[in-house]
Amino acid sequence: MVAVILLSIATFVSTFLGGLFAIKFKDKLHYIMAFAAGVLLGVVAFDIFPEIIRQVNIYNFNSVEVMIALVAGFLLFHILEKSILIQHCHDEECFTHHKHPNIGIASALALAGHSFMDGVGIGLGFQVNPTVGLLVAIAVISHDFTDGMNTVSLMLANRNTDKKSKLLLLLVAITPVLGAISTLFFHVPAKFLVLYLGFFAGFLLYIGASDILPEAHSKQSSYRLMGLTILGTLFIFTITRFI
Ligand SMILES: [Zn+2]
C-alpha cells in the first residue's frame, strides 16, 4: 500500500513537470505539439493496443466490443468539441481557428479521467503482485510527463491563460494519486478496463490527428515538425520495449 501511494506521488511529479515544461517553452509550442502527436500515435500503437490484444486473448472478450468503445471515444470527443464551437462561437474568427477555451478545458478533463485510470492501473497491478505493479507504475510515470505536456499544450492552444492551464495541470497531476487510492476500496472488472482502453485509444487518436497535429502545423509546415512527430513515435516505441 505504501508503494502504491509513493509511486502515485511520482506520477504527480512527472505529470506536473511535463506541464511546466510546456509552459516554459510555450513559444516553442508548435514543436512540442508535433512531438506530442507522435507520442500519442506511439501510445495507441505500442502501449494501448498490445494491452487490449493481451486482455482480449486472456479473457476471450469479443474484440468488436472493444472497437465499438474505440469508435465511441473518437466520435464522442469529436461531437463534444464541435458542439462547444457551435454553441460558443459567434464570429468567423472563432470558427475558422477552431479554438475555444472550453475545448481546452474539455480536453484537460478527459486527460484527468485518463490519469485517474493510470492511478487505478498502478493499484490493480499491485493487487496482482508487486512486480506487475512496478511495471505498470514505470509505464505510467514515464508517459505521464507527456500527459502533463498535452494538458498544458491543449489549454494554451485553445487560448486559456497560464493560470487556468496550471490549475487544470494540477487536477490532471493529482488524479493518478486519487485513482491509486481508490483501488484500496473497490474492485474494477477486467471487462470494464479493456473497454476503457478502447475508448481512450479512440480519444487519443482523435485529439492527436484532429487537434494536436493540425495545431502543430497551423503556422507553417516544416520537415523539422514532421521529424519531431516521427521522433515522438519512436520515443514511445523505445520506452515500451523495456517495460
Ligand atoms: Zn497517462
mmCIF file of C-alpha atoms and ligand atoms in Angstrom:
data_model
loop_
_atom_site.group_PDB
_atom_site.id
_atom_site.type_symbol
_atom_site.label_atom_id
_atom_site.label_comp_id
_atom_site.label_asym_id
_atom_site.label_seq_id
_atom_site.Cartn_x
_atom_site.Cartn_y
_atom_site.Cartn_z
ATOM 1 C CA MET A 1 0.000 0.000 0.000
ATOM 2 C CA VAL A 2 2.860 2.368 0.828
ATOM 3 C CA ALA A 3 4.465 1.510 -2.548
ATOM 4 C CA VAL A 4 1.197 2.293 -4.380
ATOM 5 C CA ILE A 5 0.936 5.706 -2.750
ATOM 6 C CA LEU A 6 4.638 6.558 -3.209
ATOM 7 C CA LEU A 7 4.557 5.582 -6.898
ATOM 8 C CA SER A 8 1.359 7.538 -7.489
ATOM 9 C CA ILE A 9 3.104 10.573 -5.975
ATOM 10 C CA ALA A 10 5.887 10.015 -8.535
ATOM 11 C CA THR A 11 3.208 10.197 -11.273
ATOM 12 C CA PHE A 12 2.116 13.525 -9.794
ATOM 13 C CA VAL A 13 5.657 14.884 -10.067
ATOM 14 C CA SER A 14 6.130 13.527 -13.609
ATOM 15 C CA THR A 15 2.816 14.991 -14.878
ATOM 16 C CA PHE A 16 3.438 18.327 -13.228
ATOM 17 C CA LEU A 17 6.977 18.644 -14.628
ATOM 18 C CA GLY A 18 5.636 17.847 -18.118
ATOM 19 C CA GLY A 19 3.110 20.664 -17.797
ATOM 20 C CA LEU A 20 5.699 23.140 -16.504
ATOM 21 C CA PHE A 21 7.947 22.170 -19.421
ATOM 22 C CA ALA A 22 5.147 23.097 -21.862
ATOM 23 C CA ILE A 23 4.541 26.429 -20.099
ATOM 24 C CA LYS A 24 8.268 27.273 -20.040
ATOM 25 C CA PHE A 25 8.658 26.552 -23.751
ATOM 26 C CA LYS A 26 5.313 27.901 -24.871
ATOM 27 C CA ASP A 27 6.880 29.955 -27.635
ATOM 28 C CA LYS A 28 8.019 26.578 -28.983
ATOM 29 C CA LEU A 29 4.553 25.057 -28.566
ATOM 30 C CA HIS A 30 4.389 24.018 -32.233
ATOM 31 C CA TYR A 31 7.437 21.826 -31.827
ATOM 32 C CA ILE A 32 6.138 20.380 -28.565
ATOM 33 C CA MET A 33 2.790 19.577 -30.203
ATOM 34 C CA ALA A 34 4.420 17.940 -33.237
ATOM 35 C CA PHE A 35 6.368 15.691 -30.858
ATOM 36 C CA ALA A 36 3.270 15.083 -28.701
ATOM 37 C CA ALA A 37 1.217 13.963 -31.733
ATOM 38 C CA GLY A 38 3.861 11.319 -32.432
ATOM 39 C CA VAL A 39 3.813 10.319 -28.769
ATOM 40 C CA LEU A 40 0.033 9.804 -28.910
ATOM 41 C CA LEU A 41 0.309 7.641 -32.029
ATOM 42 C CA GLY A 42 3.026 5.636 -30.291
ATOM 43 C CA VAL A 43 0.975 5.231 -27.104
ATOM 44 C CA VAL A 44 -2.039 3.937 -29.071
ATOM 45 C CA ALA A 45 0.010 1.583 -31.285
ATOM 46 C CA PHE A 46 2.682 0.276 -28.919
ATOM 47 C CA ASP A 47 1.161 0.633 -25.470
ATOM 48 C CA ILE A 48 -2.645 0.517 -25.523
ATOM 49 C CA PHE A 49 -3.273 -1.825 -28.463
ATOM 50 C CA PRO A 50 -0.898 -4.603 -27.368
ATOM 51 C CA GLU A 51 -2.527 -4.430 -23.925
ATOM 52 C CA ILE A 52 -6.013 -4.685 -25.470
ATOM 53 C CA ILE A 53 -4.955 -7.703 -27.560
ATOM 54 C CA ARG A 54 -3.416 -9.340 -24.484
ATOM 55 C CA GLN A 55 -6.583 -8.843 -22.397
ATOM 56 C CA VAL A 56 -8.880 -9.965 -25.222
ATOM 57 C CA ASN A 57 -6.840 -13.188 -25.516
ATOM 58 C CA ILE A 58 -6.676 -13.856 -21.772
ATOM 59 C CA TYR A 59 -10.386 -13.307 -21.079
ATOM 60 C CA ASN A 60 -11.689 -14.291 -24.512
ATOM 61 C CA PHE A 61 -13.511 -10.963 -24.857
ATOM 62 C CA ASN A 62 -15.368 -10.009 -28.013
ATOM 63 C CA SER A 63 -12.927 -7.730 -29.867
ATOM 64 C CA VAL A 64 -15.770 -5.931 -31.699
ATOM 65 C CA GLU A 65 -16.992 -4.561 -28.358
ATOM 66 C CA VAL A 66 -13.572 -3.019 -27.736
ATOM 67 C CA MET A 67 -13.611 -1.494 -31.233
ATOM 68 C CA ILE A 68 -17.085 -0.047 -30.557
ATOM 69 C CA ALA A 69 -15.603 1.579 -27.450
ATOM 70 C CA LEU A 70 -12.788 2.988 -29.627
ATOM 71 C CA VAL A 71 -15.222 4.460 -32.161
ATOM 72 C CA ALA A 72 -17.317 5.849 -29.281
ATOM 73 C CA GLY A 73 -14.241 7.534 -27.771
ATOM 74 C CA PHE A 74 -13.338 9.089 -31.111
ATOM 75 C CA LEU A 75 -16.852 10.264 -32.031
ATOM 76 C CA LEU A 76 -17.904 11.354 -28.565
ATOM 77 C CA PHE A 77 -14.986 13.718 -28.287
ATOM 78 C CA HIS A 78 -15.453 14.942 -31.833
ATOM 79 C CA ILE A 79 -19.129 15.723 -31.139
ATOM 80 C CA LEU A 80 -18.321 17.327 -27.789
ATOM 81 C CA GLU A 81 -15.624 19.522 -29.304
ATOM 82 C CA LYS A 82 -17.644 20.689 -32.294
ATOM 83 C CA SER A 83 -20.738 21.267 -30.131
ATOM 84 C CA ILE A 84 -18.688 23.616 -27.977
ATOM 85 C CA LEU A 85 -17.743 25.527 -31.148
ATOM 86 C CA ILE A 86 -21.365 25.676 -32.361
ATOM 87 C CA GLN A 87 -22.609 26.939 -29.010
ATOM 88 C CA HIS A 88 -19.860 29.378 -28.142
ATOM 89 C CA CYS A 89 -18.532 30.719 -31.439
ATOM 90 C CA HIS A 90 -20.313 33.820 -32.576
ATOM 91 C CA ASP A 91 -17.811 35.145 -35.060
ATOM 92 C CA GLU A 92 -15.978 33.823 -38.072
ATOM 93 C CA GLU A 93 -12.603 34.173 -36.347
ATOM 94 C CA CYS A 94 -13.628 31.642 -33.725
ATOM 95 C CA PHE A 95 -14.961 29.149 -36.281
ATOM 96 C CA THR A 96 -12.058 29.353 -38.707
ATOM 97 C CA HIS A 97 -9.492 28.826 -35.959
ATOM 98 C CA HIS A 98 -11.456 26.023 -34.286
ATOM 99 C CA LYS A 99 -10.320 27.200 -30.905
ATOM 100 C CA HIS A 100 -12.212 27.907 -27.734
ATOM 101 C CA PRO A 101 -11.077 27.920 -24.095
ATOM 102 C CA ASN A 102 -13.803 25.358 -23.263
ATOM 103 C CA ILE A 103 -12.311 22.890 -25.771
ATOM 104 C CA GLY A 104 -9.025 23.147 -23.884
ATOM 105 C CA ILE A 105 -10.867 22.501 -20.621
ATOM 106 C CA ALA A 106 -12.828 19.545 -22.071
ATOM 107 C CA SER A 107 -9.559 18.018 -23.334
ATOM 108 C CA ALA A 108 -7.891 18.566 -19.961
ATOM 109 C CA LEU A 109 -10.846 16.954 -18.154
ATOM 110 C CA ALA A 110 -10.658 13.928 -20.480
ATOM 111 C CA LEU A 111 -6.947 13.671 -19.657
ATOM 112 C CA ALA A 112 -7.817 13.939 -15.954
ATOM 113 C CA GLY A 113 -10.209 10.991 -16.376
ATOM 114 C CA HIS A 114 -7.424 9.067 -18.073
ATOM 115 C CA SER A 115 -4.922 9.965 -15.347
ATOM 116 C CA PHE A 116 -7.350 8.637 -12.746
ATOM 117 C CA MET A 117 -7.309 5.332 -14.655
ATOM 118 C CA ASP A 118 -3.478 5.478 -14.748
ATOM 119 C CA GLY A 119 -3.572 5.517 -10.949
ATOM 120 C CA VAL A 120 -6.168 2.710 -10.891
ATOM 121 C CA GLY A 121 -3.815 0.715 -13.163
ATOM 122 C CA ILE A 122 -0.953 1.017 -10.660
ATOM 123 C CA GLY A 123 -3.194 -0.056 -7.783
ATOM 124 C CA LEU A 124 -4.584 -3.030 -9.707
ATOM 125 C CA GLY A 125 -1.082 -4.035 -10.790
ATOM 126 C CA PHE A 126 -0.075 -4.301 -7.156
ATOM 127 C CA GLN A 127 -3.186 -6.392 -6.459
ATOM 128 C CA VAL A 128 -1.835 -8.938 -8.986
ATOM 129 C CA ASN A 129 1.676 -8.837 -7.500
ATOM 130 C CA PRO A 130 4.390 -6.246 -6.717
ATOM 131 C CA THR A 131 6.362 -6.946 -9.936
ATOM 132 C CA VAL A 132 3.351 -6.278 -12.171
ATOM 133 C CA GLY A 133 2.543 -3.218 -10.073
ATOM 134 C CA LEU A 134 6.035 -1.851 -10.518
ATOM 135 C CA LEU A 135 5.993 -2.451 -14.292
ATOM 136 C CA VAL A 136 2.672 -0.634 -14.651
ATOM 137 C CA ALA A 137 3.996 2.198 -12.479
ATOM 138 C CA ILE A 138 7.108 2.595 -14.653
ATOM 139 C CA ALA A 139 4.913 2.695 -17.777
ATOM 140 C CA VAL A 140 2.620 5.275 -16.197
ATOM 141 C CA ILE A 141 5.337 7.507 -14.721
ATOM 142 C CA SER A 142 7.304 7.597 -17.979
ATOM 143 C CA HIS A 143 4.320 8.645 -20.120
ATOM 144 C CA ASP A 144 2.732 10.978 -17.557
ATOM 145 C CA PHE A 145 5.273 13.635 -18.427
ATOM 146 C CA THR A 146 3.569 13.787 -21.831
ATOM 147 C CA ASP A 147 0.097 13.761 -20.190
ATOM 148 C CA GLY A 148 1.092 16.969 -18.392
ATOM 149 C CA MET A 149 2.627 18.378 -21.562
ATOM 150 C CA ASN A 150 -0.526 17.609 -23.565
ATOM 151 C CA THR A 151 -2.797 19.125 -20.918
ATOM 152 C CA VAL A 152 -0.961 22.441 -20.980
ATOM 153 C CA SER A 153 -0.451 22.425 -24.786
ATOM 154 C CA LEU A 154 -4.186 21.882 -25.400
ATOM 155 C CA MET A 155 -5.138 24.523 -22.820
ATOM 156 C CA LEU A 156 -2.742 27.138 -24.211
ATOM 157 C CA ALA A 157 -3.522 26.342 -27.859
ATOM 158 C CA ASN A 158 -7.198 26.954 -27.089
ATOM 159 C CA ARG A 159 -6.393 30.367 -25.680
ATOM 160 C CA ASN A 160 -6.596 29.676 -21.989
ATOM 161 C CA THR A 161 -4.470 31.705 -19.561
ATOM 162 C CA ASP A 162 -1.285 30.353 -17.966
ATOM 163 C CA LYS A 163 -3.014 30.412 -14.586
ATOM 164 C CA LYS A 164 -6.003 28.336 -15.742
ATOM 165 C CA SER A 165 -3.655 25.951 -17.580
ATOM 166 C CA LYS A 166 -1.706 25.393 -14.353
ATOM 167 C CA LEU A 167 -4.933 24.792 -12.435
ATOM 168 C CA LEU A 168 -6.047 22.076 -14.860
ATOM 169 C CA LEU A 169 -2.498 20.689 -14.852
ATOM 170 C CA LEU A 170 -2.735 20.374 -11.078
ATOM 171 C CA LEU A 171 -6.004 18.440 -11.487
ATOM 172 C CA VAL A 172 -4.512 16.083 -14.100
ATOM 173 C CA ALA A 173 -1.454 15.590 -11.870
ATOM 174 C CA ILE A 174 -3.463 14.809 -8.746
ATOM 175 C CA THR A 175 -5.967 12.359 -10.283
ATOM 176 C CA PRO A 176 -3.499 9.394 -10.557
ATOM 177 C CA VAL A 177 -2.962 9.640 -6.795
ATOM 178 C CA LEU A 178 -6.742 9.548 -6.253
ATOM 179 C CA GLY A 179 -7.077 6.665 -8.732
ATOM 180 C CA ALA A 180 -4.408 4.649 -6.940
ATOM 181 C CA ILE A 181 -6.015 5.269 -3.536
ATOM 182 C CA SER A 182 -9.444 4.288 -4.903
ATOM 183 C CA THR A 183 -8.198 0.741 -5.654
ATOM 184 C CA LEU A 184 -7.761 0.224 -1.921
ATOM 185 C CA PHE A 185 -11.569 0.474 -1.648
ATOM 186 C CA PHE A 186 -13.114 -1.101 -4.764
ATOM 187 C CA HIS A 187 -12.562 -3.670 -7.473
ATOM 188 C CA VAL A 188 -12.585 -2.834 -11.220
ATOM 189 C CA PRO A 189 -13.695 -5.695 -13.513
ATOM 190 C CA ALA A 190 -11.287 -6.622 -16.353
ATOM 191 C CA LYS A 191 -14.092 -6.153 -18.888
ATOM 192 C CA PHE A 192 -14.509 -2.534 -17.866
ATOM 193 C CA LEU A 193 -10.761 -1.927 -18.112
ATOM 194 C CA VAL A 194 -10.446 -3.268 -21.651
ATOM 195 C CA LEU A 195 -13.457 -1.216 -22.811
ATOM 196 C CA TYR A 196 -11.877 1.828 -21.178
ATOM 197 C CA LEU A 197 -8.627 1.140 -23.070
ATOM 198 C CA GLY A 198 -10.540 1.024 -26.364
ATOM 199 C CA PHE A 199 -12.407 4.213 -25.529
ATOM 200 C CA PHE A 200 -9.221 6.007 -24.558
ATOM 201 C CA ALA A 201 -7.420 4.853 -27.726
ATOM 202 C CA GLY A 202 -10.262 6.443 -29.735
ATOM 203 C CA PHE A 203 -9.951 9.686 -27.786
ATOM 204 C CA LEU A 204 -6.163 9.804 -28.260
ATOM 205 C CA LEU A 205 -6.406 9.117 -31.994
ATOM 206 C CA TYR A 206 -8.907 11.944 -32.305
ATOM 207 C CA ILE A 207 -7.012 14.626 -30.370
ATOM 208 C CA GLY A 208 -3.719 13.518 -31.942
ATOM 209 C CA ALA A 209 -4.921 13.687 -35.540
ATOM 210 C CA SER A 210 -7.610 16.362 -35.287
ATOM 211 C CA ASP A 211 -6.300 18.791 -32.659
ATOM 212 C CA ILE A 212 -2.636 18.423 -31.843
ATOM 213 C CA LEU A 213 -1.195 17.666 -35.287
ATOM 214 C CA PRO A 214 -3.151 20.409 -37.149
ATOM 215 C CA GLU A 215 -2.216 22.860 -34.365
ATOM 216 C CA ALA A 216 1.465 21.949 -34.734
ATOM 217 C CA HIS A 217 1.245 22.791 -38.449
ATOM 218 C CA SER A 218 -1.073 25.819 -38.068
ATOM 219 C CA LYS A 219 1.629 28.441 -38.638
ATOM 220 C CA GLN A 220 3.699 26.587 -41.188
ATOM 221 C CA SER A 221 4.699 23.053 -42.023
ATOM 222 C CA SER A 222 8.308 22.007 -41.977
ATOM 223 C CA TYR A 223 10.383 18.863 -42.182
ATOM 224 C CA ARG A 224 11.554 19.608 -38.653
ATOM 225 C CA LEU A 225 7.949 19.307 -37.395
ATOM 226 C CA MET A 226 7.472 16.010 -39.249
ATOM 227 C CA GLY A 227 10.779 14.776 -37.872
ATOM 228 C CA LEU A 228 9.634 15.578 -34.327
ATOM 229 C CA THR A 229 6.408 13.602 -34.859
ATOM 230 C CA ILE A 230 8.393 10.577 -36.019
ATOM 231 C CA LEU A 231 10.727 11.072 -33.049
ATOM 232 C CA GLY A 232 7.727 11.115 -30.669
ATOM 233 C CA THR A 233 6.506 7.790 -32.034
ATOM 234 C CA LEU A 234 9.993 6.257 -31.862
ATOM 235 C CA PHE A 235 10.343 7.530 -28.298
ATOM 236 C CA ILE A 236 7.277 5.584 -27.149
ATOM 237 C CA PHE A 237 8.282 2.562 -29.240
ATOM 238 C CA THR A 238 11.652 2.513 -27.449
ATOM 239 C CA ILE A 239 10.205 3.009 -23.959
ATOM 240 C CA THR A 240 7.630 0.261 -24.471
ATOM 241 C CA ARG A 241 10.366 -2.221 -25.493
ATOM 242 C CA PHE A 242 11.766 -2.056 -21.965
ATOM 243 C CA ILE A 243 8.566 -2.495 -19.967
HETATM 244 ZN ZN ZN B 1 -1.348 8.817 -18.500
#
